[in-house]
PDB file of C-alpha atoms in Angstrom:
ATOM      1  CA  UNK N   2       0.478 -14.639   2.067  1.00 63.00           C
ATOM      2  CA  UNK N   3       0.418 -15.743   5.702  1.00 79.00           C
ATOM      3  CA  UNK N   4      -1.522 -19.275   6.407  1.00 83.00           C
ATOM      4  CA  UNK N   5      -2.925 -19.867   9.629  1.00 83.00           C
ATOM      5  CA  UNK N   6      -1.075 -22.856   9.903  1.00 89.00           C
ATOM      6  CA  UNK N   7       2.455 -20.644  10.117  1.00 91.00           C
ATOM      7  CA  UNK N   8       0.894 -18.449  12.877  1.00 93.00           C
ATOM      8  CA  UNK N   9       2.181 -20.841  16.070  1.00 92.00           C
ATOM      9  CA  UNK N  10       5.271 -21.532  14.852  1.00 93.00           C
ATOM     10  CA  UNK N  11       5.981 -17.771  13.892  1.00 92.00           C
ATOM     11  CA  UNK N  12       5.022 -17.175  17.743  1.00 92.00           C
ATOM     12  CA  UNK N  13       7.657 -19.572  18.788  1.00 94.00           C
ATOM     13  CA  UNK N  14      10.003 -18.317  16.977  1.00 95.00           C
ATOM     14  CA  UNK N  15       9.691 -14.833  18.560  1.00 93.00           C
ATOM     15  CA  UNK N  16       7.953 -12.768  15.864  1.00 91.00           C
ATOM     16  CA  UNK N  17       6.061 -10.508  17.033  1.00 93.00           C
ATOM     17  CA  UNK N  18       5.573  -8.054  14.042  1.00 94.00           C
ATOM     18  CA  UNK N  19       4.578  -8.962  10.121  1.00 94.00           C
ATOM     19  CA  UNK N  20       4.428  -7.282   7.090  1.00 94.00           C
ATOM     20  CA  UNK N  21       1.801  -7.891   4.435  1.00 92.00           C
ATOM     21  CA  UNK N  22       1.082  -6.772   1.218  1.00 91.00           C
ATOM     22  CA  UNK N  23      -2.521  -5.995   1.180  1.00 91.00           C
ATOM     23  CA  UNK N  24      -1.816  -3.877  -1.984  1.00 89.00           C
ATOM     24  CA  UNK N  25      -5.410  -1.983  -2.572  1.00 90.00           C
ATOM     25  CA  UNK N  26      -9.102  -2.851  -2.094  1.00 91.00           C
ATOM     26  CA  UNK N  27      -9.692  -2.442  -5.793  1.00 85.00           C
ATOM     27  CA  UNK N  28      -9.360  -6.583  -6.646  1.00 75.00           C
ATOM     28  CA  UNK N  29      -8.799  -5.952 -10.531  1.00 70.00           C
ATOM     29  CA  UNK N  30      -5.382  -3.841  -9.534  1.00 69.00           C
ATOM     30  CA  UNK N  31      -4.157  -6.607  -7.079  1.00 68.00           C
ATOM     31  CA  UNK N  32      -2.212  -9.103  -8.613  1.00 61.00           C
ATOM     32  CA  UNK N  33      -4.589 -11.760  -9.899  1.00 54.00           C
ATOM     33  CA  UNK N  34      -1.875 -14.271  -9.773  1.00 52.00           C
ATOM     34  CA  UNK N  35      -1.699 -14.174  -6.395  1.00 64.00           C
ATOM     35  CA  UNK N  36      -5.519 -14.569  -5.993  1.00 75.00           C
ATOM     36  CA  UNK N  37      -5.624 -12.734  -2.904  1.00 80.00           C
ATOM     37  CA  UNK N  38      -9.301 -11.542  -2.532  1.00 86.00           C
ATOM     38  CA  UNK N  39     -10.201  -9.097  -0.438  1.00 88.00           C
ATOM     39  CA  UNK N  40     -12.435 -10.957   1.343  1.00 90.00           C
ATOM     40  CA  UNK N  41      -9.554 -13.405   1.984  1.00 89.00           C
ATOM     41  CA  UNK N  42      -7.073 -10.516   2.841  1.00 90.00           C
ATOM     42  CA  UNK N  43      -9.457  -9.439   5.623  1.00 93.00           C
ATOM     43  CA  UNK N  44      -9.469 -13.107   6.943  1.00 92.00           C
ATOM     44  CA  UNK N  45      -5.465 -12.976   7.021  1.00 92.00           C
ATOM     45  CA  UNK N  46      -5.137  -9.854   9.081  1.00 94.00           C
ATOM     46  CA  UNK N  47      -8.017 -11.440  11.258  1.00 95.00           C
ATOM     47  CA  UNK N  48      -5.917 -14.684  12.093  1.00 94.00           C
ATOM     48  CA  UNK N  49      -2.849 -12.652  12.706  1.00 94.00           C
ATOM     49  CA  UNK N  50      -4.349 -10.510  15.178  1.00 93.00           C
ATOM     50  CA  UNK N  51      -6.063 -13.099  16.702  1.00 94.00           C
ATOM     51  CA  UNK N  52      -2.721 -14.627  16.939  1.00 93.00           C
ATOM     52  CA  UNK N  53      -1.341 -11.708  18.958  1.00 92.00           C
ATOM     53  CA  UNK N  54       1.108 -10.588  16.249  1.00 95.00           C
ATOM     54  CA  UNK N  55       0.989  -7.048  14.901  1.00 96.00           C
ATOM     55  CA  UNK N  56       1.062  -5.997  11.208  1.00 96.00           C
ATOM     56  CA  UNK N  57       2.466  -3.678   9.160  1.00 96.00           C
ATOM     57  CA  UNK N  58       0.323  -3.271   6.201  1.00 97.00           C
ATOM     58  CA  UNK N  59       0.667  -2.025   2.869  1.00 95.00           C
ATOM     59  CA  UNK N  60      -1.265  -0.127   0.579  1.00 95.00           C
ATOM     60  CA  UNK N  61      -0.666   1.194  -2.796  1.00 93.00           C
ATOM     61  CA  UNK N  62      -2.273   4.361  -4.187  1.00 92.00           C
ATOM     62  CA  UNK N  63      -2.312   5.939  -7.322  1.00 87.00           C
ATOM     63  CA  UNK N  64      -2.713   2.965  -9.693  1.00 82.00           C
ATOM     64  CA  UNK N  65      -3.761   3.002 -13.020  1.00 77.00           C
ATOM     65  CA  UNK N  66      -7.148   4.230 -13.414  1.00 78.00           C
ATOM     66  CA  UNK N  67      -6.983   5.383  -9.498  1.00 84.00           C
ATOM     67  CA  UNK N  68      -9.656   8.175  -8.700  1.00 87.00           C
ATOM     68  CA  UNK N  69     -10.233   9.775  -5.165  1.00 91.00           C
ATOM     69  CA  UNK N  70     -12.731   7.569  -4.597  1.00 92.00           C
ATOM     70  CA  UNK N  71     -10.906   4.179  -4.863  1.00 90.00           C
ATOM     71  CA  UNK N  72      -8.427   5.613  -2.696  1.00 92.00           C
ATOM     72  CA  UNK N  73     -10.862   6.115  -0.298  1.00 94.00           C
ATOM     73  CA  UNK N  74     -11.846   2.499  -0.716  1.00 94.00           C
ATOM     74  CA  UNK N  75      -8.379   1.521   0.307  1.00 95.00           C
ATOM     75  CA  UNK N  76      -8.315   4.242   3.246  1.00 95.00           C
ATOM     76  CA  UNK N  77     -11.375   2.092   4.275  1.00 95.00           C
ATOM     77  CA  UNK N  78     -10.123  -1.182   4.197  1.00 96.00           C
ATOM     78  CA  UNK N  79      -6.905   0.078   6.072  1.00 97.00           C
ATOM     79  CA  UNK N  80      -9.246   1.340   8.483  1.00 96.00           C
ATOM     80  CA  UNK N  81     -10.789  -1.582   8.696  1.00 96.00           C
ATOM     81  CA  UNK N  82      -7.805  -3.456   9.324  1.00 97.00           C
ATOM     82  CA  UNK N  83      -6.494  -1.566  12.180  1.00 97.00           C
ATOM     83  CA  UNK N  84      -2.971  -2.575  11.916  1.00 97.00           C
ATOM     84  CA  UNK N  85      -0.104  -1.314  14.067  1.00 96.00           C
ATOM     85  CA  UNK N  86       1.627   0.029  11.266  1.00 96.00           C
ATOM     86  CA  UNK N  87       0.254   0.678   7.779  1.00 97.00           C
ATOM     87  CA  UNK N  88       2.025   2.263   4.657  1.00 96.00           C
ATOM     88  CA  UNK N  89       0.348   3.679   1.743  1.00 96.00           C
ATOM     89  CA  UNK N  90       2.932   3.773  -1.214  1.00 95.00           C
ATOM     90  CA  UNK N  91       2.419   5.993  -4.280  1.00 93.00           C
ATOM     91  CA  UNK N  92       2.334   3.282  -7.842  1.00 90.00           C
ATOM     92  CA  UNK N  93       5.628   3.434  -8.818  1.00 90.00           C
ATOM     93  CA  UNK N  94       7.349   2.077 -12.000  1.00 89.00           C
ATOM     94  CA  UNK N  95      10.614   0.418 -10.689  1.00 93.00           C
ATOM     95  CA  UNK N  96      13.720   0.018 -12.364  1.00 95.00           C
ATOM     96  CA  UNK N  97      13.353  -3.657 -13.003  1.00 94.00           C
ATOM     97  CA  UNK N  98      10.434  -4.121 -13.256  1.00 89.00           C
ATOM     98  CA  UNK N  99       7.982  -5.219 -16.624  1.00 82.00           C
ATOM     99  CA  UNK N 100       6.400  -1.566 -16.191  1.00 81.00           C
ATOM    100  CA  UNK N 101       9.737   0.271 -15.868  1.00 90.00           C
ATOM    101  CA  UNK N 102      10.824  -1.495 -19.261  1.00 89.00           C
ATOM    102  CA  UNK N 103       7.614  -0.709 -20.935  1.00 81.00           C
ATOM    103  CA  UNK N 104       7.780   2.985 -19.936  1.00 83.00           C
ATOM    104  CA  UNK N 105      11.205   3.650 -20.969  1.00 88.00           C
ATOM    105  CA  UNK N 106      10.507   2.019 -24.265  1.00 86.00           C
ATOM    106  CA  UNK N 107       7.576   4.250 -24.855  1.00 81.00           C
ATOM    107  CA  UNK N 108       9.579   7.529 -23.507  1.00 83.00           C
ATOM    108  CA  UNK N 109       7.590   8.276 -20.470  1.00 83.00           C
ATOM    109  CA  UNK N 110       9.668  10.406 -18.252  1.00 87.00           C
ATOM    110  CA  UNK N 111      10.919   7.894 -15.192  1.00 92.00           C
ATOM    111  CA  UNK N 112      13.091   9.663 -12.484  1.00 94.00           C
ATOM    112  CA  UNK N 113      16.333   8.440 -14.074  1.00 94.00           C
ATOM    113  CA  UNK N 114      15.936  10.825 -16.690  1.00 91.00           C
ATOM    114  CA  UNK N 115      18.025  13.791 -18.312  1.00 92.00           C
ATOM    115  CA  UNK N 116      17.487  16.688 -15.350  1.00 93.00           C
ATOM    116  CA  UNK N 117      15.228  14.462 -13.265  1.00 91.00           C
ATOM    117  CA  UNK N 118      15.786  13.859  -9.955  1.00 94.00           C
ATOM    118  CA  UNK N 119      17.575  10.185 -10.693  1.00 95.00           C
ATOM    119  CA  UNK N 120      17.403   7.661  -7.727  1.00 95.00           C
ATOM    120  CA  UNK N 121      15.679   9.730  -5.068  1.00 96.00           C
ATOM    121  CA  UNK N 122      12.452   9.759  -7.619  1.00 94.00           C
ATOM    122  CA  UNK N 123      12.083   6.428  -6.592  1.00 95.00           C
ATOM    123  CA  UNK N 124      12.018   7.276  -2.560  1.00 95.00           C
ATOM    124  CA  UNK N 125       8.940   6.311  -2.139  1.00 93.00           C
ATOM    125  CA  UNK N 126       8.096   8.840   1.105  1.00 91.00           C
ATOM    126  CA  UNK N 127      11.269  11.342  -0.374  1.00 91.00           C
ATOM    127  CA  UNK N 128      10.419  15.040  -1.397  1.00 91.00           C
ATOM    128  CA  UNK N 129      11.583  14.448  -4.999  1.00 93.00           C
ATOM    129  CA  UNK N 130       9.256  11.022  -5.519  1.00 93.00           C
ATOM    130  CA  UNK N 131       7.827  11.033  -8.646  1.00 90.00           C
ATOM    131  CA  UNK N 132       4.397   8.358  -8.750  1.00 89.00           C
ATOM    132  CA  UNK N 133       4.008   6.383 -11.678  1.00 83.00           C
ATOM    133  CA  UNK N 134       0.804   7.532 -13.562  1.00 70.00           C
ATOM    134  CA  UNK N 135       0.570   5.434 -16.469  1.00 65.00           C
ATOM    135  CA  UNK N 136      -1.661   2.762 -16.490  1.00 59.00           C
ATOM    136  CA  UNK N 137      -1.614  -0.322 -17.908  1.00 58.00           C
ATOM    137  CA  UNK N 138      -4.491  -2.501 -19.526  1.00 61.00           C
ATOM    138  CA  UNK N 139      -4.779  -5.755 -21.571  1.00 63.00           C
ATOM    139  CA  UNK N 140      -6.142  -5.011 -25.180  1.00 68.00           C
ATOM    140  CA  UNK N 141      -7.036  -8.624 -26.935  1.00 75.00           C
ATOM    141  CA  UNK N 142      -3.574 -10.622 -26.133  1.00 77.00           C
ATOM    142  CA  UNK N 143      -1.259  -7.118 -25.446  1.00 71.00           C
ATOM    143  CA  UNK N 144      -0.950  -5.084 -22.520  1.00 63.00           C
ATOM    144  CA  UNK N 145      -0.651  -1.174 -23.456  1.00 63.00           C
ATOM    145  CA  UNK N 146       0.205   1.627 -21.555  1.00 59.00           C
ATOM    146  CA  UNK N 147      -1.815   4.664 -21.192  1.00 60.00           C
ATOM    147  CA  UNK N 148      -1.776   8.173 -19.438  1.00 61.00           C
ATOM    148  CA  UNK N 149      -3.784   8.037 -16.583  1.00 63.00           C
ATOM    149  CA  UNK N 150      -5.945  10.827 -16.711  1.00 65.00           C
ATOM    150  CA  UNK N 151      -7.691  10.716 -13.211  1.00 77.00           C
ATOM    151  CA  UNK N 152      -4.953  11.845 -10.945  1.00 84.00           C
ATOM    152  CA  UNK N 153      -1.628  13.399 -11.460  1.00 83.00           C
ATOM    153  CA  UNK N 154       1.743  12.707  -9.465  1.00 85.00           C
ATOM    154  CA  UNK N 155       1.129  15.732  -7.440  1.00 87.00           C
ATOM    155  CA  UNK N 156      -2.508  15.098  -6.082  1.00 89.00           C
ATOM    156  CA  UNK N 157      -1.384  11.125  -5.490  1.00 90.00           C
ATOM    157  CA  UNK N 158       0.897  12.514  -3.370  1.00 92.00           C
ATOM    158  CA  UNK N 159      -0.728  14.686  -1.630  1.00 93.00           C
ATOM    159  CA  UNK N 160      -3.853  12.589  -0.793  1.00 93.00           C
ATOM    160  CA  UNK N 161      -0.897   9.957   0.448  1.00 94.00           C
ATOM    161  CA  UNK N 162       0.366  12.665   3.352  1.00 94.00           C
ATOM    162  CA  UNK N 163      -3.968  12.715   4.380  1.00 95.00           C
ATOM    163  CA  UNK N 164      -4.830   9.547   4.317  1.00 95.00           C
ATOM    164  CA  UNK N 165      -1.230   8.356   6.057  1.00 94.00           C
ATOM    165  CA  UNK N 166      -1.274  11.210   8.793  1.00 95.00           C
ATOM    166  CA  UNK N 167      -5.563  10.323   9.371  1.00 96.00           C
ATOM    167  CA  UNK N 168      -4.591   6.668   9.857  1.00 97.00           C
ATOM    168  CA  UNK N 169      -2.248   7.523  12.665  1.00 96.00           C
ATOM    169  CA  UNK N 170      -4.639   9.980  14.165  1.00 96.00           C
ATOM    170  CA  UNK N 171      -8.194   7.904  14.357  1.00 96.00           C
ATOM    171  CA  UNK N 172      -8.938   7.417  17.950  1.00 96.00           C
ATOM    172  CA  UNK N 173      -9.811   3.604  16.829  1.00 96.00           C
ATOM    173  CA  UNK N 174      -5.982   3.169  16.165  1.00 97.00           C
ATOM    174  CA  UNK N 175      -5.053   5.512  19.151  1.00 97.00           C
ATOM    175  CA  UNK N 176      -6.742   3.181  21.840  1.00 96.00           C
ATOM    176  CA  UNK N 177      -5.796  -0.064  20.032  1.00 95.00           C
ATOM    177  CA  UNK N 178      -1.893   1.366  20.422  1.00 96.00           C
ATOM    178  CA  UNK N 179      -2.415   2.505  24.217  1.00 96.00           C
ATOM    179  CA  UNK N 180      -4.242  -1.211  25.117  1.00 95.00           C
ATOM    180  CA  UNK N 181      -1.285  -3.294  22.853  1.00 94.00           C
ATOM    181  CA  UNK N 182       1.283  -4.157  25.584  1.00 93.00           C
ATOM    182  CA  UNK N 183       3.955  -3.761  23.609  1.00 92.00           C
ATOM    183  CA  UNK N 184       3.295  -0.111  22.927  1.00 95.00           C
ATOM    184  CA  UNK N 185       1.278   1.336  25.432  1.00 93.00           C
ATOM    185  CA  UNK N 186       0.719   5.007  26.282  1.00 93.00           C
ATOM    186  CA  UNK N 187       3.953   6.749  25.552  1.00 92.00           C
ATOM    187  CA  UNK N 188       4.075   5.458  21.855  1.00 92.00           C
ATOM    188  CA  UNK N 189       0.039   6.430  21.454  1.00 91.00           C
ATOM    189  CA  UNK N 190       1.161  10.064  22.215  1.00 89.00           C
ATOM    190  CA  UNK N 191       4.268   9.996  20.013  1.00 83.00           C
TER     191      UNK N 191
END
């Protein structure tokens, strides 16, 4: 997370773009952990703008238990946010990672597999990415993995290419772009 307190001393230093993981709006996907409410996510990218810094957001799609709807929630906040740059990253299961164990010990097909598309799978804006769509829940002191059985790989990604290509085209983010200084008209009509 970004504190307030970091903001003038970023400026000194010269930044003048930041990244944040703002994840999803669903809360109960986001990493608890981190306890990064939405509400105070929204106060982040507030403080940061104020600051005259420009973010590059992130969003994750296509989580367990992800329906058109919820992704709609995130397209929302992300609208909401108005960053400079946003991303909106199918769920993926990387090699690594807790889930990536899990789902090879359970045989779910991961990109690495016997005539899969290996590595490039994992590109998250490649033609041959394959989205994670098994979910995850705690049952009693477990976690188990489940199909999800709202939206397959193909319709993540394909509500990804909408809601990334309708971000970039609102006129909201247009005329925030052409008033920034540091992008200005020609990079508005790019």
């Amino acid at each position: 997370s970004c504190k307030p307190e970091f903001l003038e001393p970023l400026l000194e230093a010269g930044f003048r773009h930041l990244g944040i993981g703002i994840e999803t709006a669903r809360g109960e996907f986001r990493d608890q952990a981190k306890d990064f409410t939405n509400e105070k996510a929204y106060k982040v990218v507030r403080a940061v703008h104020a600051a005259g810094i420009d973010l590059g957001l992130n969003y994750i799609i296509g989580g367990p238990g992800e329906t058109v709807e919820s992704i709609g929630e995130t397209w929302r906040m992300a609208e909401e946010n108005n960053s400079a740059f946003a991303n909106f990253y199918p769920y993926m299961a990387l090699p690594g990672s807790p889930a990536h164990a899990m789902a090879a010990s359970l045989g779910y097909p991961l990109p690495e597999r016997i005539g899969g598309p290996g590595w490039p799978g994992y590109a998250y804006y490649g033609r041959q990415c394959e989205p994670f769509y098994m979910g995850l829940r705690r049952v009693g002191e477990k976690e188990e993995f489940y199909f999800s059985d709202t939206l397959s790989p193909v319709e993540i990604l394909a509500l990804r290419e909408v809601v990334q290509q309708h971000y970039y085209l609102r006129p909201e983010y247009l005329r925030m772009i052409r008033l920034n200084p540091r992008f200005g008209e020609k990079a508005a009509m790019n």
